[in-house]
Structure formats: C-alpha cells, structure tokens
GROMACS .gro file of N, CA and C in nm:
model
  279
    1MET      N    1  -3.577   1.262  -2.023
    1MET     CA    2  -3.551   1.288  -1.883
    1MET      C    3  -3.412   1.235  -1.849
    2THR      N    4  -3.331   1.317  -1.787
    2THR     CA    5  -3.197   1.278  -1.746
    2THR      C    6  -3.199   1.240  -1.599
    3LEU      N    7  -3.147   1.122  -1.571
    3LEU     CA    8  -3.140   1.077  -1.432
    3LEU      C    9  -3.011   1.126  -1.369
    4PRO      N   10  -3.015   1.162  -1.240
    4PRO     CA   11  -2.891   1.203  -1.174
    4PRO      C   12  -2.794   1.086  -1.167
    5CYS      N   13  -2.670   1.116  -1.184
    5CYS     CA   14  -2.567   1.013  -1.183
    5CYS      C   15  -2.472   1.038  -1.065
    6LYS      N   16  -2.463   0.939  -0.978
    6LYS     CA   17  -2.370   0.951  -0.867
    6LYS      C   18  -2.236   0.895  -0.909
    7ILE      N   19  -2.134   0.973  -0.894
    7ILE     CA   20  -1.999   0.929  -0.926
    7ILE      C   21  -1.915   0.947  -0.801
    8ASN      N   22  -1.846   0.841  -0.764
    8ASN     CA   23  -1.752   0.851  -0.654
    8ASN      C   24  -1.624   0.912  -0.712
    9LEU      N   25  -1.607   1.041  -0.691
    9LEU     CA   26  -1.493   1.112  -0.752
    9LEU      C   27  -1.359   1.061  -0.703
   10ALA      N   28  -1.352   1.018  -0.577
   10ALA     CA   29  -1.225   0.966  -0.525
   10ALA      C   30  -1.184   0.841  -0.601
   11LYS      N   31  -1.279   0.750  -0.623
   11LYS     CA   32  -1.248   0.629  -0.699
   11LYS      C   33  -1.216   0.661  -0.843
   12PHE      N   34  -1.293   0.752  -0.902
   12PHE     CA   35  -1.267   0.791  -1.040
   12PHE      C   36  -1.128   0.851  -1.054
   13TRP      N   37  -1.092   0.941  -0.964
   13TRP     CA   38  -0.963   1.008  -0.970
   13TRP      C   39  -0.849   0.909  -0.950
   14ALA      N   40  -0.865   0.814  -0.855
   14ALA     CA   41  -0.761   0.713  -0.830
   14ALA      C   42  -0.735   0.632  -0.957
   15ARG      N   43  -0.843   0.593  -1.025
   15ARG     CA   44  -0.826   0.517  -1.149
   15ARG      C   45  -0.765   0.603  -1.258
   16ALA      N   46  -0.812   0.725  -1.269
   16ALA     CA   47  -0.767   0.812  -1.377
   16ALA      C   48  -0.619   0.848  -1.362
   17THR      N   49  -0.571   0.859  -1.241
   17THR     CA   50  -0.432   0.900  -1.219
   17THR      C   51  -0.340   0.784  -1.187
   18ARG      N   52  -0.395   0.662  -1.187
   18ARG     CA   53  -0.315   0.544  -1.155
   18ARG      C   54  -0.245   0.561  -1.021
   19ASP      N   55  -0.323   0.576  -0.921
   19ASP     CA   56  -0.277   0.599  -0.785
   19ASP      C   57  -0.169   0.498  -0.745
   20PRO      N   58  -0.048   0.543  -0.717
   20PRO     CA   59   0.061   0.451  -0.683
   20PRO      C   60   0.039   0.380  -0.549
   21ARG      N   61  -0.054   0.428  -0.467
   21ARG     CA   62  -0.080   0.362  -0.340
   21ARG      C   63  -0.133   0.221  -0.360
   22VAL      N   64  -0.206   0.198  -0.467
   22VAL     CA   65  -0.259   0.064  -0.495
   22VAL      C   66  -0.143  -0.030  -0.526
   23GLU      N   67  -0.051   0.013  -0.610
   23GLU     CA   68   0.064  -0.069  -0.645
   23GLU      C   69   0.150  -0.095  -0.522
   24ARG      N   70   0.171   0.008  -0.438
   24ARG     CA   71   0.248  -0.011  -0.315
   24ARG      C   72   0.182  -0.112  -0.223
   25ALA      N   73   0.050  -0.104  -0.209
   25ALA     CA   74  -0.022  -0.198  -0.122
   25ALA      C   75  -0.004  -0.341  -0.171
   26ILE      N   76  -0.005  -0.361  -0.300
   26ILE     CA   77   0.015  -0.495  -0.356
   26ILE      C   78   0.155  -0.546  -0.326
   27ILE      N   79   0.256  -0.464  -0.357
   27ILE     CA   80   0.394  -0.505  -0.335
   27ILE      C   81   0.420  -0.534  -0.187
   28LEU      N   82   0.365  -0.454  -0.100
   28LEU     CA   83   0.384  -0.478   0.044
   28LEU      C   84   0.325  -0.612   0.085
   29GLN      N   85   0.215  -0.650   0.027
   29GLN     CA   86   0.158  -0.782   0.056
   29GLN      C   87   0.253  -0.892   0.008
   30PHE      N   88   0.308  -0.876  -0.111
   30PHE     CA   89   0.397  -0.978  -0.166
   30PHE      C   90   0.525  -0.995  -0.086
   31LEU      N   91   0.568  -0.892  -0.017
   31LEU     CA   92   0.694  -0.897   0.057
   31LEU      C   93   0.676  -0.937   0.203
   32ARG      N   94   0.556  -0.973   0.241
   32ARG     CA   95   0.531  -1.016   0.379
   32ARG      C   96   0.606  -1.145   0.409
   33ASP      N   97   0.651  -1.158   0.534
   33ASP     CA   98   0.722  -1.279   0.576
   33ASP      C   99   0.626  -1.390   0.621
   34ASP      N  100   0.501  -1.357   0.646
   34ASP     CA  101   0.407  -1.455   0.701
   34ASP      C  102   0.315  -1.516   0.596
   35HIS      N  103   0.353  -1.509   0.471
   35HIS     CA  104   0.272  -1.565   0.363
   35HIS      C  105   0.365  -1.623   0.257
   36GLU      N  106   0.318  -1.727   0.189
   36GLU     CA  107   0.396  -1.782   0.079
   36GLU      C  108   0.418  -1.676  -0.029
   37HIS      N  109   0.514  -1.699  -0.113
   37HIS     CA  110   0.546  -1.599  -0.217
   37HIS      C  111   0.432  -1.580  -0.315
   38ARG      N  112   0.365  -1.689  -0.349
   38ARG     CA  113   0.254  -1.678  -0.445
   38ARG      C  114   0.124  -1.647  -0.374
   39TRP      N  115   0.047  -1.560  -0.433
   39TRP     CA  116  -0.084  -1.523  -0.383
   39TRP      C  117  -0.186  -1.551  -0.491
   40SER      N  118  -0.307  -1.582  -0.451
   40SER     CA  119  -0.416  -1.585  -0.548
   40SER      C  120  -0.472  -1.443  -0.554
   41ARG      N  121  -0.535  -1.410  -0.664
   41ARG     CA  122  -0.598  -1.278  -0.674
   41ARG      C  123  -0.702  -1.261  -0.565
   42ALA      N  124  -0.775  -1.370  -0.534
   42ALA     CA  125  -0.878  -1.364  -0.430
   42ALA      C  126  -0.818  -1.332  -0.294
   43GLU      N  127  -0.704  -1.395  -0.260
   43GLU     CA  128  -0.638  -1.366  -0.133
   43GLU      C  129  -0.596  -1.220  -0.126
   44LEU      N  130  -0.543  -1.171  -0.234
   44LEU     CA  131  -0.498  -1.032  -0.240
   44LEU      C  132  -0.615  -0.937  -0.220
   45GLU      N  133  -0.727  -0.966  -0.284
   45GLU     CA  134  -0.846  -0.882  -0.270
   45GLU      C  135  -0.899  -0.882  -0.127
   46VAL      N  136  -0.888  -0.996  -0.058
   46VAL     CA  137  -0.933  -1.004   0.082
   46VAL      C  138  -0.840  -0.921   0.172
   47GLU      N  139  -0.710  -0.934   0.150
   47GLU     CA  140  -0.612  -0.865   0.236
   47GLU      C  141  -0.616  -0.713   0.220
   48ILE      N  142  -0.642  -0.667   0.100
   48ILE     CA  143  -0.650  -0.523   0.079
   48ILE      C  144  -0.791  -0.488   0.033
   49SER      N  145  -0.885  -0.522   0.118
   49SER     CA  146  -1.028  -0.510   0.085
   49SER      C  147  -1.075  -0.365   0.074
   50ASN      N  148  -0.993  -0.270   0.117
   50ASN     CA  149  -1.031  -0.130   0.103
   50ASN      C  150  -1.005  -0.076  -0.038
   51ILE      N  151  -0.953  -0.162  -0.124
   51ILE     CA  152  -0.927  -0.125  -0.263
   51ILE      C  153  -1.017  -0.210  -0.352
   52GLU      N  154  -1.080  -0.149  -0.449
   52GLU     CA  155  -1.171  -0.217  -0.540
   52GLU      C  156  -1.096  -0.323  -0.621
   53PRO      N  157  -1.158  -0.442  -0.641
   53PRO     CA  158  -1.093  -0.547  -0.722
   53PRO      C  159  -1.051  -0.499  -0.861
   54LEU      N  160  -1.129  -0.414  -0.925
   54LEU     CA  161  -1.092  -0.363  -1.056
   54LEU      C  162  -0.963  -0.281  -1.048
   55ASP      N  163  -0.948  -0.202  -0.943
   55ASP     CA  164  -0.825  -0.124  -0.924
   55ASP      C  165  -0.706  -0.216  -0.900
   56ILE      N  166  -0.727  -0.324  -0.826
   56ILE     CA  167  -0.620  -0.421  -0.801
   56ILE      C  168  -0.578  -0.485  -0.933
   57ASN      N  169  -0.675  -0.527  -1.012
   57ASN     CA  170  -0.643  -0.589  -1.142
   57ASN      C  171  -0.570  -0.493  -1.234
   58ASP      N  172  -0.613  -0.367  -1.237
   58ASP     CA  173  -0.545  -0.267  -1.320
   58ASP      C  174  -0.400  -0.249  -1.274
   59ALA      N  175  -0.382  -0.239  -1.143
   59ALA     CA  176  -0.246  -0.221  -1.088
   59ALA      C  177  -0.160  -0.343  -1.116
   60LEU      N  178  -0.216  -0.464  -1.102
   60LEU     CA  179  -0.140  -0.585  -1.133
   60LEU      C  180  -0.096  -0.587  -1.279
   61ALA      N  181  -0.184  -0.544  -1.367
   61ALA     CA  182  -0.148  -0.540  -1.510
   61ALA      C  183  -0.032  -0.444  -1.534
   62ARG      N  184  -0.036  -0.328  -1.470
   62ARG     CA  185   0.074  -0.231  -1.485
   62ARG      C  186   0.203  -0.287  -1.427
   63LEU      N  187   0.194  -0.347  -1.309
   63LEU     CA  188   0.314  -0.404  -1.245
   63LEU      C  189   0.371  -0.517  -1.329
   64ASP      N  190   0.285  -0.597  -1.390
   64ASP     CA  191   0.329  -0.706  -1.477
   64ASP      C  192   0.399  -0.650  -1.600
   65GLN      N  193   0.342  -0.546  -1.660
   65GLN     CA  194   0.403  -0.485  -1.779
   65GLN      C  195   0.542  -0.430  -1.749
   66ASN      N  196   0.564  -0.388  -1.625
   66ASN     CA  197   0.693  -0.332  -1.586
   66ASN      C  198   0.788  -0.436  -1.527
   67GLY      N  199   0.747  -0.563  -1.526
   67GLY     CA  200   0.835  -0.669  -1.476
   67GLY      C  201   0.848  -0.674  -1.325
   68ILE      N  202   0.757  -0.612  -1.255
   68ILE     CA  203   0.764  -0.606  -1.109
   68ILE      C  204   0.695  -0.726  -1.046
   69VAL      N  205   0.590  -0.775  -1.111
   69VAL     CA  206   0.522  -0.894  -1.063
   69VAL      C  207   0.514  -0.996  -1.177
   70GLN      N  208   0.488  -1.120  -1.138
   70GLN     CA  209   0.465  -1.228  -1.232
   70GLN      C  210   0.321  -1.274  -1.213
   71ILE      N  211   0.256  -1.309  -1.321
   71ILE     CA  212   0.117  -1.354  -1.316
   71ILE      C  213   0.105  -1.483  -1.397
   72SER      N  214   0.039  -1.581  -1.335
   72SER     CA  215   0.010  -1.706  -1.405
   72SER      C  216  -0.131  -1.746  -1.365
   73GLY      N  217  -0.225  -1.724  -1.453
   73GLY     CA  218  -0.365  -1.754  -1.421
   73GLY      C  219  -0.412  -1.667  -1.305
   74GLU      N  220  -0.456  -1.731  -1.199
   74GLU     CA  221  -0.503  -1.658  -1.081
   74GLU      C  222  -0.392  -1.636  -0.978
   75SER      N  223  -0.271  -1.688  -1.005
   75SER     CA  224  -0.159  -1.670  -0.912
   75SER      C  225  -0.077  -1.547  -0.948
   76VAL      N  226  -0.035  -1.474  -0.846
   76VAL     CA  227   0.047  -1.354  -0.865
   76VAL      C  228   0.157  -1.353  -0.760
   77TRP      N  229   0.273  -1.297  -0.793
   77TRP     CA  230   0.384  -1.291  -0.700
   77TRP      C  231   0.485  -1.186  -0.745
   78ALA      N  232   0.569  -1.144  -0.652
   78ALA     CA  233   0.673  -1.045  -0.684
   78ALA      C  234   0.781  -1.111  -0.769
   79SER      N  235   0.839  -1.035  -0.859
   79SER     CA  236   0.946  -1.088  -0.943
   79SER      C  237   1.070  -1.118  -0.859
   80ARG      N  238   1.160  -1.196  -0.915
   80ARG     CA  239   1.285  -1.227  -0.844
   80ARG      C  240   1.365  -1.100  -0.816
   81ALA      N  241   1.363  -1.006  -0.909
   81ALA     CA  242   1.436  -0.881  -0.889
   81ALA      C  243   1.383  -0.804  -0.770
   82VAL      N  244   1.250  -0.797  -0.756
   82VAL     CA  245   1.190  -0.727  -0.642
   82VAL      C  246   1.227  -0.798  -0.512
   83ARG      N  247   1.221  -0.930  -0.512
   83ARG     CA  248   1.257  -1.007  -0.391
   83ARG      C  249   1.403  -0.983  -0.355
   84ARG      N  250   1.490  -0.980  -0.454
   84ARG     CA  251   1.633  -0.958  -0.427
   84ARG      C  252   1.657  -0.818  -0.371
   85LEU      N  253   1.590  -0.718  -0.427
   85LEU     CA  254   1.603  -0.582  -0.373
   85LEU      C  255   1.555  -0.577  -0.228
   86ASP      N  256   1.451  -0.652  -0.197
   86ASP     CA  257   1.402  -0.658  -0.060
   86ASP      C  258   1.505  -0.726   0.030
   87GLU      N  259   1.567  -0.835  -0.017
   87GLU     CA  260   1.671  -0.903   0.061
   87GLU      C  261   1.789  -0.810   0.089
   88LEU      N  262   1.823  -0.727  -0.007
   88LEU     CA  263   1.932  -0.632   0.009
   88LEU      C  264   1.893  -0.510   0.092
   89ARG      N  265   1.771  -0.510   0.136
   89ARG     CA  266   1.713  -0.402   0.216
   89ARG      C  267   1.714  -0.268   0.143
   90LEU      N  268   1.695  -0.278   0.012
   90LEU     CA  269   1.687  -0.158  -0.069
   90LEU      C  270   1.542  -0.110  -0.080
   91ILE      N  271   1.450  -0.194  -0.034
   91ILE     CA  272   1.310  -0.156  -0.029
   91ILE      C  273   1.279  -0.129   0.117
   92ALA      N  274   1.258  -0.004   0.151
   92ALA     CA  275   1.232   0.035   0.289
   92ALA      C  276   1.082   0.031   0.316
   93ILE      N  277   1.048  -0.046   0.414
   93ILE     CA  278   0.905  -0.057   0.450
   93ILE      C  279   0.884   0.010   0.585
   0.00000   0.00000   0.00000
C-alpha cells in the first residue's frame, strides 16, 4: 500500500534552485545598523522566521564558500569586503 505524500512544492523548488532571496535576506540582516555585526544562527532564524532553518543553513554555507560571510561555530557575520562595499554605498538596499 502506498501512502499519499504531501510535498510543499514551493519549499522544494526554493531549495532545488537555491533561491537567492534567502541569501539576500541574510545579507540584509547582517548590514542592519541596529544590531551588532555578529549574529548567532538562532538570532538569524528568529529575525527571518518565514524561512526554514535548513534553508538558512544551506544559504549560509553557500555564502561562506563564496567569501561573503564568515562563520565561527554558531556565530555568523558579513565579511569585511561586504561591509566595505556597504560603506561605499555600492550595496543598494
């Protein structure tokens, strides 16, 4: 007997295509003026609670591989290069 399987296609597609909106949401949090530069993963998950923690972790791994964020244990933050581009107003929000 085969049981019906419910799949959230939107979530599946976002993961399958590496939706850049997740990465943008993370970077925008890191560039906020009202928070310290370092974030815990838990803080990030609370702030962008409309995104699944697994998707956040996947996006952080990709951003880390590309040198966009730094990760140390549970702490995450934007790289110095990203911060400098923001200071130069080359990142339009």
